Short mmCIF file of C-alpha atoms in Angstrom, two decimals:
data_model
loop_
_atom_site.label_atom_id
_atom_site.label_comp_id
_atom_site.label_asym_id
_atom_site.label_seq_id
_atom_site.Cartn_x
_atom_site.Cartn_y
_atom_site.Cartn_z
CA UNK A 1 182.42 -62.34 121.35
CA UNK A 2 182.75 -63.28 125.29
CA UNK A 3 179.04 -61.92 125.59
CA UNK A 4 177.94 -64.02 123.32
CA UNK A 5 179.67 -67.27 124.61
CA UNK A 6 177.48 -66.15 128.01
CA UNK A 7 174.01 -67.91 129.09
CA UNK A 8 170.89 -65.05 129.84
CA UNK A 9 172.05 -65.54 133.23
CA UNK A 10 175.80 -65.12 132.82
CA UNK A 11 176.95 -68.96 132.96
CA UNK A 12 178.51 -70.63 130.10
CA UNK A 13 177.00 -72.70 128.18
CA UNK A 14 179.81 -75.89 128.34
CA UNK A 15 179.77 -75.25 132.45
CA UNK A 16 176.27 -75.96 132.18
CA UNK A 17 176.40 -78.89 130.40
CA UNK A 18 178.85 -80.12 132.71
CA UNK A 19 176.95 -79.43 135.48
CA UNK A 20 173.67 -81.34 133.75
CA UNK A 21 175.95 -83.93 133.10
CA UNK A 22 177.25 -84.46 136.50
CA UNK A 23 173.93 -84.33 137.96
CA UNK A 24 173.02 -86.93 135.48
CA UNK A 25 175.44 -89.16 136.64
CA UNK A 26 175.25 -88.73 140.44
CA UNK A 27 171.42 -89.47 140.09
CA UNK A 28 172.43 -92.43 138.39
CA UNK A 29 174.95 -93.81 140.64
CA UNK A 30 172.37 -93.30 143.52
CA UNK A 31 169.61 -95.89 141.34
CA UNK A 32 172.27 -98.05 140.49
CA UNK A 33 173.25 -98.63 144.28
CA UNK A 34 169.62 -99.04 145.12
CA UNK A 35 169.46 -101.91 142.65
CA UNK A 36 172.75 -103.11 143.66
CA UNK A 37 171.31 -103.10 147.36
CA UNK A 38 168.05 -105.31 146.24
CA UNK A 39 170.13 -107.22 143.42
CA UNK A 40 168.29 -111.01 143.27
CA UNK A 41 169.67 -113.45 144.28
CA UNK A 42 170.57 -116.76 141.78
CA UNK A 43 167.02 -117.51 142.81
CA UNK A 44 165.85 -114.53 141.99
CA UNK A 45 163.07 -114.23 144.62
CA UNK A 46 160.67 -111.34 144.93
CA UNK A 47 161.76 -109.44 148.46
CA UNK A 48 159.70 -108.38 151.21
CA UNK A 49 161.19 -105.65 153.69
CA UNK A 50 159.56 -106.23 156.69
CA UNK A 51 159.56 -107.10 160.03
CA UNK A 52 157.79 -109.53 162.56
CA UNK A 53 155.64 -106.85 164.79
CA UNK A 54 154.54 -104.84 161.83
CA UNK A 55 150.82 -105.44 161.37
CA UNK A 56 150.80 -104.54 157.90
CA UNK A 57 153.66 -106.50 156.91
CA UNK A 58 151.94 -109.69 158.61
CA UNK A 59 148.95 -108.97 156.37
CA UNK A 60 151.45 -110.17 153.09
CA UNK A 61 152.89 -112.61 155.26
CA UNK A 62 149.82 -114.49 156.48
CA UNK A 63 148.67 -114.45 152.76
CA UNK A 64 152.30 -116.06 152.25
CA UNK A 65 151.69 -119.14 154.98
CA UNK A 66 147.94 -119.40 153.88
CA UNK A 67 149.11 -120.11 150.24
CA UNK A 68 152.56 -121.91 150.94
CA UNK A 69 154.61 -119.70 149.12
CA UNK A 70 156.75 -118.74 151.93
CA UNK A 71 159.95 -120.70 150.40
CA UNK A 72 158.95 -118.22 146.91
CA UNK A 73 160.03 -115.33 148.63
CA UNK A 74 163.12 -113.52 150.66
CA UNK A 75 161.92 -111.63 153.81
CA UNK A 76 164.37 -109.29 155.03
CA UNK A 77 164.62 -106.38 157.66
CA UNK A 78 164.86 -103.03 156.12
CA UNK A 79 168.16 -102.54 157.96
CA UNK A 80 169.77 -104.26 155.40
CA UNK A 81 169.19 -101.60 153.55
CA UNK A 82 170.27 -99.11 155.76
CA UNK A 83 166.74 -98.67 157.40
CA UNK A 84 163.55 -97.27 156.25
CA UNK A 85 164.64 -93.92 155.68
CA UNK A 86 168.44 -94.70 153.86
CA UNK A 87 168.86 -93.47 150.69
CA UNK A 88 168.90 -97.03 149.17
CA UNK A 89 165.24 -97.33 150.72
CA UNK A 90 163.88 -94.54 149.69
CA UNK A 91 164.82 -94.93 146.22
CA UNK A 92 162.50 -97.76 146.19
CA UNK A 93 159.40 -96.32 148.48
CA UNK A 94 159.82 -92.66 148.67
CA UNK A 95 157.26 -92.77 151.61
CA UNK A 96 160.20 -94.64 154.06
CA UNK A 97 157.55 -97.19 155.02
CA UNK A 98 156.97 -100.73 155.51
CA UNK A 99 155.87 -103.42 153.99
CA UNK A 100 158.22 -103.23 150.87
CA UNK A 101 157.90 -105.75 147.60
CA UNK A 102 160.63 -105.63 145.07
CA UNK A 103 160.02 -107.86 142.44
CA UNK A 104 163.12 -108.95 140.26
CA UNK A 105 162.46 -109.56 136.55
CA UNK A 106 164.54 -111.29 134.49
CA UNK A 107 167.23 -109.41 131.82
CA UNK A 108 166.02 -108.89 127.98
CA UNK A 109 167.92 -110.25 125.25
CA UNK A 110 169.01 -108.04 123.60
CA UNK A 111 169.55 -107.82 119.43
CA UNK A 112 172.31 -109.06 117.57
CA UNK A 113 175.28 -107.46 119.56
CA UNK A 114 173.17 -105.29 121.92
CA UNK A 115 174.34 -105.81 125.55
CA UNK A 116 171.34 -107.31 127.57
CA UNK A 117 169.20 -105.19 129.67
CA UNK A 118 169.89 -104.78 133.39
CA UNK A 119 166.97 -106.82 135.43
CA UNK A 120 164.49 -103.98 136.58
CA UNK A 121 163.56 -104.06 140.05
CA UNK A 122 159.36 -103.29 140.60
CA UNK A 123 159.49 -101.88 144.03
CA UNK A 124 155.74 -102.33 145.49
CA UNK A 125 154.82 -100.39 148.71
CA UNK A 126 151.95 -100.85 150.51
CA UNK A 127 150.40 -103.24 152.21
CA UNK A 128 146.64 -103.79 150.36
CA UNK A 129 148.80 -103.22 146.85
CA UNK A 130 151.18 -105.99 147.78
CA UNK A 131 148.29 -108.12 148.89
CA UNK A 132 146.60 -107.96 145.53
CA UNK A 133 149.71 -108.52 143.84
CA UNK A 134 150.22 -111.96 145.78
CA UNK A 135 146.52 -112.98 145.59
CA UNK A 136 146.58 -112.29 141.46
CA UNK A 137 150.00 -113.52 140.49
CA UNK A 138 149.91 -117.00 142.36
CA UNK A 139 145.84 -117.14 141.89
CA UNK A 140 146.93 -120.64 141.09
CA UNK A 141 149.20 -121.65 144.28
CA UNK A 142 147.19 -122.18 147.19
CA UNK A 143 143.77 -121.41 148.03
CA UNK A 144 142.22 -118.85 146.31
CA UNK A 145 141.81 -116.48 149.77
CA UNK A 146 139.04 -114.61 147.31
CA UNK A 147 135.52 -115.01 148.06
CA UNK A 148 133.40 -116.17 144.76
CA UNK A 149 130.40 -114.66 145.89
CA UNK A 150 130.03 -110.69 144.53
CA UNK A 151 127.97 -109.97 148.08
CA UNK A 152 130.61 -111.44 150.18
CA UNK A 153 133.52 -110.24 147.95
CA UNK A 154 132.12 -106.78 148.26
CA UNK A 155 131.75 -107.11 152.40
CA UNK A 156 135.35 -108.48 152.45
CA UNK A 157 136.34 -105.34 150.41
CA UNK A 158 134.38 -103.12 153.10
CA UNK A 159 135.90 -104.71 155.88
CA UNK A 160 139.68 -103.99 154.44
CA UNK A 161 138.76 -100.70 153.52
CA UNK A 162 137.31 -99.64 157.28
CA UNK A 163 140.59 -100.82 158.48
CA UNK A 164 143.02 -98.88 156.28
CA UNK A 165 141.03 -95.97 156.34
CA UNK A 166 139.57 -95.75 159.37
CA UNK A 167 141.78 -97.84 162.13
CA UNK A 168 145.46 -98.24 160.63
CA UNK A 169 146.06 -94.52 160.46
CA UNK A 170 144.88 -94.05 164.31
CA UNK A 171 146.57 -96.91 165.70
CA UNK A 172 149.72 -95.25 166.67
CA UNK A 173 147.68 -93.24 169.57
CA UNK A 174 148.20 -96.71 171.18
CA UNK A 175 151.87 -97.06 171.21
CA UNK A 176 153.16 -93.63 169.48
CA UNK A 177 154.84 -90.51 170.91
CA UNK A 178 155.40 -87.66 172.02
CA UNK A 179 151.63 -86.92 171.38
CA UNK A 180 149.37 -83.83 172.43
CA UNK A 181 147.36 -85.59 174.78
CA UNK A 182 143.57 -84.69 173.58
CA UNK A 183 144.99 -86.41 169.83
CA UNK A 184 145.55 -89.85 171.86
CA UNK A 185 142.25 -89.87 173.24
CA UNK A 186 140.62 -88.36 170.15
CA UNK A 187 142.30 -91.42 168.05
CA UNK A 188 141.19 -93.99 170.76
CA UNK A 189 137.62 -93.24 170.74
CA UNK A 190 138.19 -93.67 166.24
CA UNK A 191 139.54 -97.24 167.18
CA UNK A 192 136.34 -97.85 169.32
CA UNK A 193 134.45 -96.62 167.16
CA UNK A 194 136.07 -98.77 163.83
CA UNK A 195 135.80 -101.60 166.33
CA UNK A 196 131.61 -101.48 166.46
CA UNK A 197 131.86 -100.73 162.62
CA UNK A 198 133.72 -104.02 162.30
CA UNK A 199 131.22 -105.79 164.43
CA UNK A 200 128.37 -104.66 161.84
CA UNK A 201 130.31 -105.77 158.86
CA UNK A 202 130.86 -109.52 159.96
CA UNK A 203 127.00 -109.34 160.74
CA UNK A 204 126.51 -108.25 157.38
CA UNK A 205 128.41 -110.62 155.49
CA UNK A 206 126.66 -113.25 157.93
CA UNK A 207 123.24 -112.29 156.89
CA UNK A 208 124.07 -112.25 153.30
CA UNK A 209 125.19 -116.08 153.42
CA UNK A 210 121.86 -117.28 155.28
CA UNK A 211 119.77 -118.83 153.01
CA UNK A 212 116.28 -117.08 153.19
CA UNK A 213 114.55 -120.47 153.86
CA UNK A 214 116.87 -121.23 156.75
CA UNK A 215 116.49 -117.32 157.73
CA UNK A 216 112.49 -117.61 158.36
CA UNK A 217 113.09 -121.31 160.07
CA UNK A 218 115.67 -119.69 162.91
CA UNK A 219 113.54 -116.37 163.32
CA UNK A 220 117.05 -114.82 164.99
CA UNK A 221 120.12 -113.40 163.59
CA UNK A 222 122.64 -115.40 165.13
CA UNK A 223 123.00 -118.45 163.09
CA UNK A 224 125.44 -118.01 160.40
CA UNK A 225 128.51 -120.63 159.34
CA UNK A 226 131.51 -118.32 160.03
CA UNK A 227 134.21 -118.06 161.73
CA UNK A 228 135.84 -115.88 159.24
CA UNK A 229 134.95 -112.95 157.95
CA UNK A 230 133.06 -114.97 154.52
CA UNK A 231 132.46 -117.82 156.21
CA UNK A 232 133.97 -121.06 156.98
CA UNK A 233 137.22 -120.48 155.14
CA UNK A 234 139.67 -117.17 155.61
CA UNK A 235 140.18 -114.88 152.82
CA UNK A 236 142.21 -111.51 152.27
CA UNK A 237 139.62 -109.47 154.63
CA UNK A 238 140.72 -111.87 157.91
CA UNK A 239 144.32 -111.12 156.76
CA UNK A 240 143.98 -107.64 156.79
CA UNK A 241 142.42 -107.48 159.54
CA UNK A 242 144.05 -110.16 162.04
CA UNK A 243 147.57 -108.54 163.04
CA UNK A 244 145.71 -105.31 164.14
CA UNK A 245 143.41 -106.84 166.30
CA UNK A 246 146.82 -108.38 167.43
CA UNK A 247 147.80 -105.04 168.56
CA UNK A 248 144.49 -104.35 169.84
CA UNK A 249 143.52 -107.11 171.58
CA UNK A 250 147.08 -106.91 173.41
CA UNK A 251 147.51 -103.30 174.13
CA UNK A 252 144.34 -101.86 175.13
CA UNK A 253 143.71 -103.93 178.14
CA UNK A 254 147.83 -103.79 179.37
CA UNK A 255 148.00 -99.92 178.66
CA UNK A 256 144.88 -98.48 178.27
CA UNK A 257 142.29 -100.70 180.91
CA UNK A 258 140.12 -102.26 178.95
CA UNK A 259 138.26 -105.17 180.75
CA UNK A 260 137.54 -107.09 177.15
CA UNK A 261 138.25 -105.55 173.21
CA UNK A 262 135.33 -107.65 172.37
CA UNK A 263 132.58 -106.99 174.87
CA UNK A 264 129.17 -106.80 172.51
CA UNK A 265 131.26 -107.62 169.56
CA UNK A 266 130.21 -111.79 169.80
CA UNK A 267 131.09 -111.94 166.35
CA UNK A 268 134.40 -110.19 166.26
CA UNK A 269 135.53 -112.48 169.53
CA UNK A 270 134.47 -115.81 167.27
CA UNK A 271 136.60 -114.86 164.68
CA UNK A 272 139.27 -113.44 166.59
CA UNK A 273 139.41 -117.02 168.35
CA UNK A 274 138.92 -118.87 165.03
CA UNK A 275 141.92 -117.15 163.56
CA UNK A 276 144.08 -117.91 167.02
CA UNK A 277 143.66 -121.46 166.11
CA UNK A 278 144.63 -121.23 162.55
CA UNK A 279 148.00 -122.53 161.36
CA UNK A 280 148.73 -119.33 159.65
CA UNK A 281 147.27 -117.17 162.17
CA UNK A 282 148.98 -118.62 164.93
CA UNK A 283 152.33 -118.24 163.31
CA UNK A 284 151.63 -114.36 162.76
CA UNK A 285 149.63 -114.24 166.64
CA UNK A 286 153.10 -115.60 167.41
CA UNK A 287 155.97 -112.99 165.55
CA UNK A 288 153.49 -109.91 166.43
CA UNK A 289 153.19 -110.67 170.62
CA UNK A 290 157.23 -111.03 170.78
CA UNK A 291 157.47 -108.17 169.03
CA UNK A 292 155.58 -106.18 171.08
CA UNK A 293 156.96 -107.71 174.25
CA UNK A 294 160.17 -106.42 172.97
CA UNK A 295 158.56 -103.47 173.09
CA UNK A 296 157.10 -103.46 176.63
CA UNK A 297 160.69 -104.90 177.58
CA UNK A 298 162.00 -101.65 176.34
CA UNK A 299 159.71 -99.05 178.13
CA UNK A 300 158.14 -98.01 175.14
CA UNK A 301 155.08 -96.94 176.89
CA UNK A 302 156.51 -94.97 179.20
CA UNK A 303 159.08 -93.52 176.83
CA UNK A 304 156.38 -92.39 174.19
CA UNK A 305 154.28 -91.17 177.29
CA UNK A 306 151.22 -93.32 176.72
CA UNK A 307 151.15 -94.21 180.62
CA UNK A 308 151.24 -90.65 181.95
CA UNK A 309 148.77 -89.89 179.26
CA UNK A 310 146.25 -92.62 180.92
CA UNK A 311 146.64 -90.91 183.97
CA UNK A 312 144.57 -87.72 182.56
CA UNK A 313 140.92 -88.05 184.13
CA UNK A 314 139.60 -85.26 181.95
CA UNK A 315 139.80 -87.81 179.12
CA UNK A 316 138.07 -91.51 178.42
CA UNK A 317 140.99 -94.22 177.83
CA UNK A 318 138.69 -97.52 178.76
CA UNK A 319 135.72 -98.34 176.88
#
């Protein structure tokens, strides 16, 4: 009778099923804090964990100023969490990354005498995701920040894409470390390199607006009616793009030597300039350079070696 009262593997069957159950129950008392950690408040305001240097957090945020829904949302430092890589923060973005959305919606009713639901909490990581979420849910606040156009749509696409694919993962070669030194100055020559690809894009999306008439009367390729990146109004492409070229334009010349990020790239400088002067732009010009002052203030580039790296001739480091 004992043998039989025995799992294949010699553990019994009601230890088990206390064990399942008390798994059960820690996993849910881990959830439960997370939600408690992000609980709405009576306003119940979607969240944003972020902070002012991040360039990909600025990309939701200038969407934010641009469409005046700043007062719509909480922004909060992921400290208050515990920091990016707490258990309360990982529970919502297993990657420990920021930007983080979480989205509060409100309780069901529930039937007759059923309790009501507990509000679920949509946690939304990533930048470009978050983005989309903002530009589709308040399509109505604001200005649109979508081109109409399917040519310049699809350019403003392209231009987003080259930067998360191509720059954002690289970027940390210019402020990052401990990092094999050949890596940096691989990485560097990528961000040149995305920089000229840039360049090509806003020519593009420049060529695409010219009216063939007007085309054949100028005989050149320079006349187009920019400054952003689909013309004379911004859109989610100058977002995405603007706080990096914060970092960029910044960095490279302080740490790295560069005499100008946008020698031969006219059209990159135009917009870069166009986006200084912007209300919204300004603001985010603004929260990135302090951050990154803090930074300098701190001996980041000497701690993460970048400056001893700059001193290895064997490599390029100013372009």
């Amino acid at each position: 009778m004992h043998a039989a009262t025995q799992s294949s593997r010699g553990i019994c069957p009601a230890r088990l099923a206390q064990t399942r159950a008390f798994r059960a129950r820690r996993a849910g008392a881990v959830a439960s804090r997370a939600r408690r950690s992000v609980a709405p408040s009576a306003s119940s305001k979607p969240t944003l964990y972020d902070v002012p240097v991040s360039n990909n957090g600025a990309r939701v945020r200038l969407l934010l100023y641009w469409k005046g829904l700043e007062r719509d949302f909480r922004i909060e430092n992921p400290s208050v969490l515990g920091g990016l890589k707490s258990e309360a923060y990982l529970e919502l973005n297993p990657q420990g990354k920021m930007p983080l959305l979480v989205v509060p919606s409100p309780p069901s009713v529930g039937d007759g005498d059923a309790p009501m639901d507990a509000p679920f909490m949509m946690a939304l990581p990533e930048s470009e995701v978050i983005a989309q979420y903002v530009l589709h849910k308040y399509a109505d606040v604001g200005p649109l920040l979508i081109p109409e156009d399917p040519d310049q749509r699809a350019l403003a696409n392209l231009i987003t894409r080259v930067h998360d694919v191509y720059i954002a993962p690289v970027q940390g070669c210019m402020y990052r470390g401990p990092m094999p030194v050949e890596k940096r100055a691989e990485d560097l020559q990528t961000v040149k390199k995305q920089m000229d690809v840039v360049e090509r894009v806003f020519a593009d999306a420049a060529r695409t607006r010219r009216p063939q008439s007007q085309s054949l009367k100028n005989g050149n390729d320079v006349h187009d009616d920019g400054p952003f990146v689909c013309g004379s109004q911004p859109c989610f492409a100058d977002a995405a793009l603007f706080p990096t070229y914060v970092f960029l334009e910044r960095i490279l010349p302080r740490y790295f030597g560069w005499d100008d990020v946008f020698a031969e790239r006219p059209r990159t400088k135009k917009w870069f300039h166009a986006m200084c002067a912007d209300a919204g732009g300004e603001r985010v010009l603004g929260e990135i350079r302090a951050g990154l002052d803090d930074w300098h203030d701190a001996g980041r580039w000497e701690t993460t070696g970048v400056l001893e790296a700059v001193k290895d001739d064997r490599f390029t480091w100013k372009y």
